[in-house]
Short mmCIF file of C-alpha atoms in Angstrom, two decimals:
data_model
loop_
_atom_site.label_atom_id
_atom_site.label_comp_id
_atom_site.label_asym_id
_atom_site.label_seq_id
_atom_site.Cartn_x
_atom_site.Cartn_y
_atom_site.Cartn_z
CA MET A 1 -51.17 46.24 -14.03
CA THR A 2 -48.39 47.65 -16.35
CA MET A 3 -46.68 44.24 -16.23
CA LEU A 4 -49.89 42.43 -17.44
CA LEU A 5 -50.50 44.99 -20.26
CA SER A 6 -46.92 44.34 -21.62
CA LEU A 7 -47.59 40.56 -21.41
CA LEU A 8 -50.95 40.91 -23.38
CA PRO A 9 -50.09 43.18 -26.37
CA PRO A 10 -53.09 45.33 -27.22
CA SER A 11 -52.40 44.94 -30.92
CA SER A 12 -52.97 41.26 -30.53
CA VAL A 13 -55.93 41.31 -28.02
CA LEU A 14 -57.65 44.27 -29.51
CA THR A 15 -58.24 42.39 -32.81
CA THR A 16 -61.93 41.66 -33.29
CA ALA A 17 -62.83 38.21 -33.76
CA ALA A 18 -65.90 37.02 -35.73
CA ALA A 19 -68.58 35.93 -33.52
CA SER A 20 -69.84 32.41 -33.96
CA SER A 21 -71.90 30.18 -31.65
CA SER A 22 -71.48 26.71 -30.50
CA THR A 23 -73.29 24.49 -27.98
CA SER A 24 -71.77 24.70 -24.40
CA GLN A 25 -70.76 21.48 -22.98
CA GLN A 26 -73.41 19.93 -20.80
CA PRO A 27 -72.82 18.63 -17.33
CA ALA A 28 -72.32 14.94 -17.07
CA PRO A 29 -75.75 13.17 -16.70
CA PRO A 30 -76.45 11.57 -13.34
CA GLN A 31 -75.57 7.90 -13.10
CA ALA A 32 -78.42 5.44 -12.46
CA VAL A 33 -78.15 3.22 -9.34
CA ARG A 34 -79.09 -0.42 -9.68
CA LEU A 35 -80.94 -1.63 -6.65
CA PRO A 36 -80.93 -5.44 -5.76
CA ALA A 37 -83.98 -7.38 -6.53
CA ALA A 38 -86.39 -7.88 -3.70
CA LYS A 39 -86.10 -11.10 -1.75
CA PRO A 40 -89.06 -13.42 -0.81
CA LEU A 41 -90.56 -12.71 2.62
CA ALA A 42 -88.74 -14.63 5.34
CA THR A 43 -90.74 -17.09 7.29
CA THR A 44 -88.69 -17.23 10.52
CA LEU A 45 -87.79 -14.62 13.14
CA THR A 46 -84.09 -15.17 12.35
CA ALA A 47 -84.59 -14.40 8.67
CA VAL A 48 -86.63 -11.33 9.56
CA ALA A 49 -84.00 -9.91 11.76
CA ALA A 50 -81.27 -10.59 9.26
CA ALA A 51 -83.24 -8.80 6.61
CA GLY A 52 -83.88 -5.93 8.96
CA LEU A 53 -79.99 -5.60 9.57
CA LEU A 54 -79.44 -5.65 5.86
CA VAL A 55 -81.95 -2.83 5.22
CA LEU A 56 -80.52 -0.61 7.95
CA SER A 57 -77.01 -1.25 6.96
CA PRO A 58 -75.28 2.09 5.84
CA ALA A 59 -72.98 0.09 3.40
CA LEU A 60 -75.88 -0.94 1.32
CA ALA A 61 -77.59 2.39 1.27
CA ALA A 62 -77.80 3.98 -2.16
CA PRO A 63 -75.44 6.95 -2.56
CA SER A 64 -76.99 10.48 -2.45
CA SER A 65 -77.38 12.09 -5.86
CA ALA A 66 -78.51 15.44 -4.47
CA ASP A 67 -76.59 18.42 -5.80
CA PRO A 68 -74.67 20.59 -3.37
CA GLU A 69 -76.06 23.99 -2.46
CA PHE A 70 -74.67 27.06 -4.54
CA ARG A 71 -74.55 30.71 -3.81
CA VAL A 72 -74.04 33.54 -6.35
CA TYR A 73 -70.92 35.72 -6.15
CA TYR A 74 -71.05 39.30 -7.47
CA GLY A 75 -67.78 40.62 -8.62
CA THR A 76 -66.93 44.37 -9.14
CA ALA A 77 -63.57 44.06 -10.95
CA ALA A 78 -62.50 47.24 -9.20
CA SER A 79 -59.02 48.72 -9.82
CA ALA A 80 -56.33 48.24 -7.16
CA ALA A 81 -56.57 51.91 -6.19
CA ASN A 82 -60.29 51.45 -5.44
CA TYR A 83 -60.14 48.02 -4.01
CA GLY A 84 -61.86 47.40 -0.61
CA GLY A 85 -62.97 43.76 -0.95
CA TYR A 86 -62.13 42.21 2.40
CA GLY A 87 -64.72 39.46 2.60
CA GLY A 88 -68.40 39.28 1.83
CA ASN A 89 -70.26 40.29 -1.16
CA ALA A 90 -73.63 41.73 -0.10
CA SER A 91 -72.68 45.34 -0.85
CA LYS A 92 -71.33 44.39 -4.24
CA LYS A 93 -74.64 43.43 -5.99
CA ASP A 94 -75.61 46.79 -7.24
CA ALA A 95 -72.13 47.40 -8.57
CA ALA A 96 -71.55 44.01 -9.95
CA GLU A 97 -69.76 43.62 -13.32
CA TYR A 98 -69.83 39.72 -13.41
CA VAL A 99 -71.39 36.90 -11.47
CA TYR A 100 -70.60 33.20 -11.00
CA GLU A 101 -71.70 30.46 -8.69
CA VAL A 102 -69.80 29.15 -5.76
CA PRO A 103 -70.57 25.78 -3.87
CA GLU A 104 -71.54 26.14 -0.21
CA GLY A 105 -68.72 25.36 1.95
CA TRP A 106 -66.05 26.72 -0.35
CA LYS A 107 -63.86 29.39 1.22
CA GLU A 108 -62.89 32.80 -0.23
CA ARG A 109 -59.24 33.65 -0.58
CA LEU A 110 -58.91 37.26 0.01
CA VAL A 111 -56.93 38.94 -2.69
CA SER A 112 -54.46 41.73 -1.79
CA LYS A 113 -54.12 45.03 -3.53
CA VAL A 114 -50.61 44.06 -4.67
CA GLU A 115 -51.83 40.85 -6.24
CA LYS A 116 -54.76 42.56 -7.91
CA GLY A 117 -52.43 45.32 -9.28
CA THR A 118 -49.78 42.75 -10.64
CA ASN A 119 -51.78 39.94 -12.03
CA GLY A 120 -55.32 41.11 -12.20
CA THR A 121 -56.85 38.54 -9.84
CA ASP A 122 -60.20 39.91 -8.62
CA SER A 123 -61.84 37.00 -6.78
CA GLU A 124 -60.95 33.37 -5.79
CA PHE A 125 -62.74 30.53 -4.02
CA PHE A 126 -61.36 27.14 -3.09
CA ASN A 127 -62.52 23.73 -1.70
CA PRO A 128 -61.21 23.54 1.86
CA ARG A 129 -60.71 19.69 1.38
CA LYS A 130 -58.38 20.35 -1.52
CA ARG A 131 -57.04 23.91 -1.90
CA SER A 132 -55.97 23.29 -5.49
CA GLU A 133 -59.59 22.71 -6.57
CA ARG A 134 -60.56 26.32 -6.97
CA GLU A 135 -62.57 28.98 -9.05
CA TYR A 136 -61.21 32.34 -9.66
CA LEU A 137 -61.36 35.36 -11.93
CA THR A 138 -58.88 37.76 -13.41
CA PHE A 139 -59.45 41.02 -15.43
CA LEU A 140 -57.52 43.50 -17.49
CA ALA A 141 -58.60 47.03 -18.32
CA GLY A 142 -58.23 48.59 -21.75
CA PHE A 143 -59.49 45.85 -24.07
CA ARG A 144 -62.51 46.39 -26.33
CA ALA A 145 -62.71 42.99 -28.18
CA LEU A 146 -61.26 39.60 -28.24
CA ALA A 147 -58.41 38.44 -30.44
CA PRO A 148 -58.66 35.16 -32.26
CA VAL A 149 -59.49 32.27 -29.99
CA SER A 150 -56.03 30.63 -30.15
CA ALA A 151 -54.16 33.99 -29.45
CA VAL A 152 -56.24 34.67 -26.30
CA LEU A 153 -55.26 31.39 -24.48
CA ASP A 154 -51.65 31.97 -25.39
CA ASN A 155 -51.63 35.45 -23.93
CA LEU A 156 -53.30 34.19 -20.74
CA ALA A 157 -50.67 31.70 -20.21
CA LEU A 158 -47.87 34.37 -20.57
CA SER A 159 -48.65 35.45 -17.04
CA ASP A 160 -49.64 32.14 -15.54
CA VAL A 161 -46.84 29.58 -15.11
CA GLY A 162 -49.31 26.98 -13.83
CA LEU A 163 -51.50 27.39 -16.89
CA GLN A 164 -48.30 27.17 -19.12
CA ASP A 165 -47.38 23.87 -17.64
CA GLN A 166 -50.84 22.57 -17.84
CA ILE A 167 -51.02 23.38 -21.50
CA ALA A 168 -47.65 21.79 -22.28
CA SER A 169 -48.50 18.61 -20.53
CA ALA A 170 -52.08 18.46 -21.94
CA ASP A 171 -53.44 15.40 -23.86
CA ASN A 172 -56.16 17.68 -25.33
CA VAL A 173 -57.02 21.40 -25.44
CA LEU A 174 -60.45 22.20 -26.77
CA SER A 175 -61.69 25.66 -27.67
CA THR A 176 -65.23 26.87 -28.69
CA GLU A 177 -66.94 30.19 -29.18
CA ARG A 178 -70.52 31.12 -28.04
CA THR A 179 -72.74 34.02 -27.77
CA GLU A 180 -75.20 34.89 -25.11
CA GLY A 181 -78.69 36.38 -25.84
CA SER A 182 -77.33 39.82 -25.60
CA GLY A 183 -74.72 38.98 -28.39
CA GLN A 184 -71.99 38.88 -25.82
CA LEU A 185 -69.08 36.77 -27.22
CA TYR A 186 -67.40 34.13 -24.98
CA TYR A 187 -64.48 31.85 -25.54
CA ASP A 188 -64.57 28.57 -23.69
CA TYR A 189 -61.37 26.38 -23.12
CA GLU A 190 -61.07 22.97 -21.74
CA ILE A 191 -57.50 21.63 -20.85
CA ALA A 192 -57.07 18.05 -19.87
CA GLY A 193 -53.50 18.31 -18.39
CA ALA A 194 -51.31 15.37 -17.01
CA GLY A 195 -52.05 16.45 -13.47
CA ALA A 196 -55.16 18.65 -13.55
CA HIS A 197 -58.11 19.64 -15.53
CA SER A 198 -59.18 23.27 -16.27
CA LEU A 199 -62.25 25.04 -17.71
CA ILE A 200 -61.72 28.75 -18.77
CA SER A 201 -64.23 31.26 -19.97
CA VAL A 202 -63.08 34.56 -21.57
CA THR A 203 -64.99 37.54 -22.72
CA CYS A 204 -64.73 41.44 -23.16
CA ALA A 205 -67.06 43.89 -21.79
CA ARG A 206 -66.81 47.55 -20.48
CA ASN A 207 -63.48 47.94 -22.08
CA LYS A 208 -62.15 45.10 -19.87
CA LEU A 209 -61.10 41.42 -20.53
CA TYR A 210 -62.50 39.00 -17.89
CA ALA A 211 -61.15 35.48 -17.61
CA HIS A 212 -62.93 32.89 -15.29
CA PHE A 213 -61.07 29.84 -14.34
CA VAL A 214 -62.21 26.49 -12.81
CA THR A 215 -59.45 23.96 -12.06
CA ALA A 216 -58.91 20.85 -10.15
CA PRO A 217 -56.39 18.02 -9.78
CA ASN A 218 -57.42 15.00 -11.75
CA PRO A 219 -58.67 12.85 -8.89
CA GLU A 220 -61.00 15.82 -7.79
CA TRP A 221 -62.16 16.45 -11.44
CA GLY A 222 -63.14 12.80 -11.68
CA ARG A 223 -65.20 13.09 -8.51
CA ASP A 224 -66.70 16.63 -8.93
CA GLU A 225 -66.84 17.00 -12.72
CA ALA A 226 -70.55 17.81 -12.81
CA VAL A 227 -70.20 20.54 -10.21
CA LEU A 228 -67.19 22.06 -11.74
CA ARG A 229 -68.78 22.27 -15.14
CA ARG A 230 -71.83 24.03 -13.49
CA LEU A 231 -69.44 26.60 -12.05
CA HIS A 232 -67.84 27.24 -15.45
CA GLN A 233 -71.20 27.59 -17.14
CA SER A 234 -72.48 30.02 -14.45
CA PHE A 235 -70.10 32.91 -15.19
CA LYS A 236 -71.58 35.80 -16.95
CA THR A 237 -70.86 39.52 -17.26
CA VAL A 238 -73.49 42.07 -16.20
CA ASP A 239 -75.18 43.75 -19.07
CA LEU A 240 -75.17 47.60 -18.48
CA ALA A 241 -78.45 48.00 -20.37
CA GLY A 242 -80.27 45.02 -18.89
CA PRO A 243 -81.66 44.51 -15.43
CA PRO A 244 -79.58 44.25 -12.33
CA PRO A 245 -78.05 40.79 -11.68
CA VAL A 246 -80.40 38.51 -9.83
CA GLY A 247 -80.17 34.98 -8.37
CA ALA A 248 -80.04 33.83 -4.85
CA ALA A 249 -78.35 30.57 -3.85
CA SER A 250 -80.71 27.86 -3.58
#
């Protein structure tokens, strides 16, 4: 953790940013499926049989537009000294400091105490079909407020070589600010890199800085954009003064 604190100077990150709000990006709308026009009723057994084969053919079936199942992950952001997360999250719900959604079927990568202590990674999930399509959260203790929106992204990149490369090759980097109902300030970033696409959400609470990442190679981004945007938008910190986190995977 000493290494990360040196990479993110408190004098920069502790600067209070003026809160402003903006509309979060909405998931891409579902695409309509155009079905072929109905044919006249066939008058011979041969035509009826052929029509039956066409109806039953999987190649002509409309693609399923059903969303995948999701579950809620409860993160505790425990220090390396108190870290005991070796799979599962049922016991973390009452002590959760943040939550986010995870698609059913994604696998959890267990984070070691050494990794937690050196780069602040608290949790990570990945798509087993493509491990580089993943969702993870890092945190740092000792930060009371967010620095200006551009400074925060630069500081995050200092300790993440992959993020540095993605920013350097990006065709576009978007940044927005938003506030939740409780007044919690979030910075949202979207980075369209040459080889990958990332969505990042950053906030401060409980004297900690939380950074939630959703990233995927460009082919997977093109296929799963709606799901990945949902994951990004699902990240929230838990309000100490509010009710305990709720939400069960549907």
